[in-house]
Coordinates of C-alpha atoms in Angstrom, one line a residue:
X49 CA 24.3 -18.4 -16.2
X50 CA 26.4 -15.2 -16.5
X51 CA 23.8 -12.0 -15.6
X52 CA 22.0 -10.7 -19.1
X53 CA 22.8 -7.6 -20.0
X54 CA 21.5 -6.1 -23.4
X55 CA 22.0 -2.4 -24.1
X56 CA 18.9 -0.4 -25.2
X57 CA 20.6 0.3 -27.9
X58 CA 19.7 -2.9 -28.9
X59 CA 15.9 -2.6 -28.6
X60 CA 15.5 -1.4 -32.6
X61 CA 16.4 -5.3 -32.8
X62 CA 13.2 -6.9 -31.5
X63 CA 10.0 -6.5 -33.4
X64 CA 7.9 -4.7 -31.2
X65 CA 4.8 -4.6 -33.4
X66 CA 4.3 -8.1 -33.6
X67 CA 4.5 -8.8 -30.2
X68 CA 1.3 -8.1 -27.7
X69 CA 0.7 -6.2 -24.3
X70 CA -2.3 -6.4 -22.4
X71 CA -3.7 -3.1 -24.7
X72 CA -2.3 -4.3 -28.3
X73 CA 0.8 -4.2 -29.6
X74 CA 4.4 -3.3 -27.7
X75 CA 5.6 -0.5 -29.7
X76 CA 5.6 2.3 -27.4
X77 CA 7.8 -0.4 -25.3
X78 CA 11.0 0.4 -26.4
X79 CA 10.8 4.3 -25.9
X80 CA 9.3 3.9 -22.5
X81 CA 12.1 1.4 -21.6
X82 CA 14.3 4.5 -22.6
X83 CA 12.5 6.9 -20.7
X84 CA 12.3 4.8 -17.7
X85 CA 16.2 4.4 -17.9
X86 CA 17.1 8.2 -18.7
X87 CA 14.4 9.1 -15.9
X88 CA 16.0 12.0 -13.9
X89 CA 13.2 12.8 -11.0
X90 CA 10.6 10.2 -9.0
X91 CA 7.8 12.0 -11.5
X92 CA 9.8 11.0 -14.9
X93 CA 10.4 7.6 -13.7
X94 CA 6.5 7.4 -12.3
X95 CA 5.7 8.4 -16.1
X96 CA 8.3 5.8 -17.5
X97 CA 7.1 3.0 -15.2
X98 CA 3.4 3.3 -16.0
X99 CA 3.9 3.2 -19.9
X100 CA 5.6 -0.7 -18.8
X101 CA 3.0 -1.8 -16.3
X102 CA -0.7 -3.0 -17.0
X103 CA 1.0 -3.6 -20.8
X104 CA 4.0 -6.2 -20.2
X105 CA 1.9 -7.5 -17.5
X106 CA -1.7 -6.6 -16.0
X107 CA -2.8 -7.9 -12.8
X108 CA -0.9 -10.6 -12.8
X109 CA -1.0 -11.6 -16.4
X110 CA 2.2 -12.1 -18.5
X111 CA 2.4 -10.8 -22.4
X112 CA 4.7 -11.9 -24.7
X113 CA 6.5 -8.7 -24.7
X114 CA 7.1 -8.9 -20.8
X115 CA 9.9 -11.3 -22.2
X116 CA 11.1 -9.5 -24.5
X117 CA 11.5 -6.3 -21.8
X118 CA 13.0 -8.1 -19.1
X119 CA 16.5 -8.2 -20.3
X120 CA 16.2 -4.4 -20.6
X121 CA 14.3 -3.8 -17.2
X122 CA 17.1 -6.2 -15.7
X123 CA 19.9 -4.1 -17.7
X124 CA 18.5 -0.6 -16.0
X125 CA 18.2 -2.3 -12.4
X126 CA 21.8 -2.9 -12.9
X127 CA 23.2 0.8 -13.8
X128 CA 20.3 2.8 -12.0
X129 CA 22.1 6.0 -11.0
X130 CA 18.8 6.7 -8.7
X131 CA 17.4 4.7 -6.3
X132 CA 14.2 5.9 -7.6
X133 CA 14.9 4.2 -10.8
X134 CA 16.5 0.9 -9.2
X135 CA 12.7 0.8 -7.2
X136 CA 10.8 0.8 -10.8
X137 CA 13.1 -1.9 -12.2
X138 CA 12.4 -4.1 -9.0
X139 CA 8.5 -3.8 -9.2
X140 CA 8.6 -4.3 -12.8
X141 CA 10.6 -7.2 -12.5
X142 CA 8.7 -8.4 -9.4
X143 CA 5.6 -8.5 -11.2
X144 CA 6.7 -10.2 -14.6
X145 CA 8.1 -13.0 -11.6
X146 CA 4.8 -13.5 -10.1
X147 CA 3.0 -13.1 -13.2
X148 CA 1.6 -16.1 -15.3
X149 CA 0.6 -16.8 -18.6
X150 CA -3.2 -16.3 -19.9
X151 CA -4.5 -19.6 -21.2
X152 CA -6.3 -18.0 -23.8
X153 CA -2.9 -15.9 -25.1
X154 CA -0.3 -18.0 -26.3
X155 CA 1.7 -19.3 -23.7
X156 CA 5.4 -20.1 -25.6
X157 CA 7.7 -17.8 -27.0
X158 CA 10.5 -18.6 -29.3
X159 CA 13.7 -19.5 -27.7
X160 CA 17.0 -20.9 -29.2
X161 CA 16.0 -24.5 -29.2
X162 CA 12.2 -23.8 -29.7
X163 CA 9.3 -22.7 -27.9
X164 CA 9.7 -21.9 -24.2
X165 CA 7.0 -21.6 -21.6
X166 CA 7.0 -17.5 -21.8
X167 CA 6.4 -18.1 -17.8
X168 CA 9.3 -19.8 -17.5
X169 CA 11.4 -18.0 -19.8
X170 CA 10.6 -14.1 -18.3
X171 CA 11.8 -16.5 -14.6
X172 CA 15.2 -17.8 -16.4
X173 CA 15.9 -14.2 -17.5
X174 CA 15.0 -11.9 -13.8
X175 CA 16.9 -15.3 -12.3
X176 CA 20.4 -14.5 -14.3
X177 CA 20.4 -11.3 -12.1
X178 CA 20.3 -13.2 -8.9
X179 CA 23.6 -11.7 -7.7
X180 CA 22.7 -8.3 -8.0
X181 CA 19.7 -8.7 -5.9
X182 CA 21.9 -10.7 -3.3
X183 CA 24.0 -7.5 -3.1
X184 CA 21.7 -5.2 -2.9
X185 CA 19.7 -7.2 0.4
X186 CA 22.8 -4.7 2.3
X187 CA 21.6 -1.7 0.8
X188 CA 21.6 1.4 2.6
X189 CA 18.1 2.1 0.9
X190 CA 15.1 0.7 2.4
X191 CA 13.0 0.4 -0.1
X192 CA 15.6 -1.4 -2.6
X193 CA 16.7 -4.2 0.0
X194 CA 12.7 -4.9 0.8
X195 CA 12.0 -5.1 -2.9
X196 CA 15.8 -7.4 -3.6
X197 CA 14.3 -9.6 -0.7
X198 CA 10.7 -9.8 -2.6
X199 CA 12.4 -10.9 -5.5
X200 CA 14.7 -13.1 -4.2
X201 CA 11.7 -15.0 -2.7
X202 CA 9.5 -14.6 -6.0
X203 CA 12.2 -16.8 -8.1
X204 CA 14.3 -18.9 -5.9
X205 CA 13.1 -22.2 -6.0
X206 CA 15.6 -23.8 -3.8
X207 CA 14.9 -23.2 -0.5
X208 CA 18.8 -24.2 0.7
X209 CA 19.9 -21.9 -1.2
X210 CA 17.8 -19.0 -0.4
X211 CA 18.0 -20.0 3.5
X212 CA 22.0 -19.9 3.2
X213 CA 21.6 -16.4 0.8
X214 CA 19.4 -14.8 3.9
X215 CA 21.2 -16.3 6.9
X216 CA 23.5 -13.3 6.9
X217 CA 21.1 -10.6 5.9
X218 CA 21.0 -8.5 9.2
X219 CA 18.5 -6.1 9.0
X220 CA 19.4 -3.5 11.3
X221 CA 16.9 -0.7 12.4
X222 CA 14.6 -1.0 9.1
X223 CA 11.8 -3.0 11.1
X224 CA 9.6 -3.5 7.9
X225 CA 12.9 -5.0 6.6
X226 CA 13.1 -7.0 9.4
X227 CA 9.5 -8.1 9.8
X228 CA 9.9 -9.7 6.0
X229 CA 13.0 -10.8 6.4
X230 CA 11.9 -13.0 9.3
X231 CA 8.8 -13.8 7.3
X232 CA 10.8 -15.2 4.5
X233 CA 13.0 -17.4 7.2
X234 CA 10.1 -18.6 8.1
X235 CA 8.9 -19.7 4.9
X236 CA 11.7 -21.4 4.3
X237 CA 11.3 -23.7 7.6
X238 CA 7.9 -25.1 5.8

């Protein structure tokens, strides 16, 4: 599946209102999507990044619009000028991968051919940027290849795949990177 890539310019497209976030509606969503992506400093990004979380998701728990944002959060991973920025992205999209659907919410949302699991559907979407988080396992910056690797292993469900996608990963002097790195080998062996 080709890596999605919307343009915020797009976000005026998606009804925001209607959908829900762990405090009400979305639609402050789209204009801290912007802000997250036009961040120029750590504290504009902090700012940016906190009007996403505990709303998309909260403590685990997926909303509806957490689908609707990943595209969006996946499109500003992939042109983050900052590494500050590219970190944000990651955690976001981290969390909406680990996160699961509240039985009492709805738990669908509507895809092309009907409803999907939104679960599912938020994991199909962070998955179509697999490539980028493969590449970004040599970064230079620490922080971006620990949070590539937590990603990596938060959606890959084939373990062969994974196993051959680490096997060349060397971490060189970042020992955290190293310590999860070996961590996630390890996994794998289970």
């Amino acid at each position: 599946m080709p890596v999605v890539r919307k343009r915020l310019a797009r976000l005026d497209e998606v009804d925001w209102s209607s959908l829900r976030t762990a405090h009400g509606t979305a639609e402050h969503v789209p204009a801290a999507l912007r802000a997250l992506r036009e961040a120029e400093d750590t504290a504009s990004v902090h700012e940016a990044y906190w009007k996403l979380d505990n709303y998309i998701v909260l403590q685990g728990t997926l909303y509806e619009s957490a689908y609707f944002a990943a595209p969006y959060i996946l499109d500003i991973l992939l042109s983050a000028q900052r590494p500050s920025g590219l970190v944000a992205a990651y955690d976001l999209l981290i969390e909406i991968a680990c996160g699961v659907s509240d039985p009492g919410l709805p738990t669908t949302v509507a895809g092309p051919g009907g409803p999907v699991d939104l679960r599912e559907a938020c994991r199909t979407v962070i998955a179509s940027g697999r490539s980028a988080y493969a590449a970004d396992l040599r970064s230079a910056d620490g922080a971006v290849r620990r949070r590539a690797l937590d990603l990596l292993t938060s959606i890959d469900d084939d373990p062969k795949d994974l196993d051959a996608l680490l096997a060349g990963i060397d971490p060189g002097d970042d020992e955290e990177f190293a310590r999860l790195l070996e961590r996630a080998r390890n996994e794998l062996e289970w």
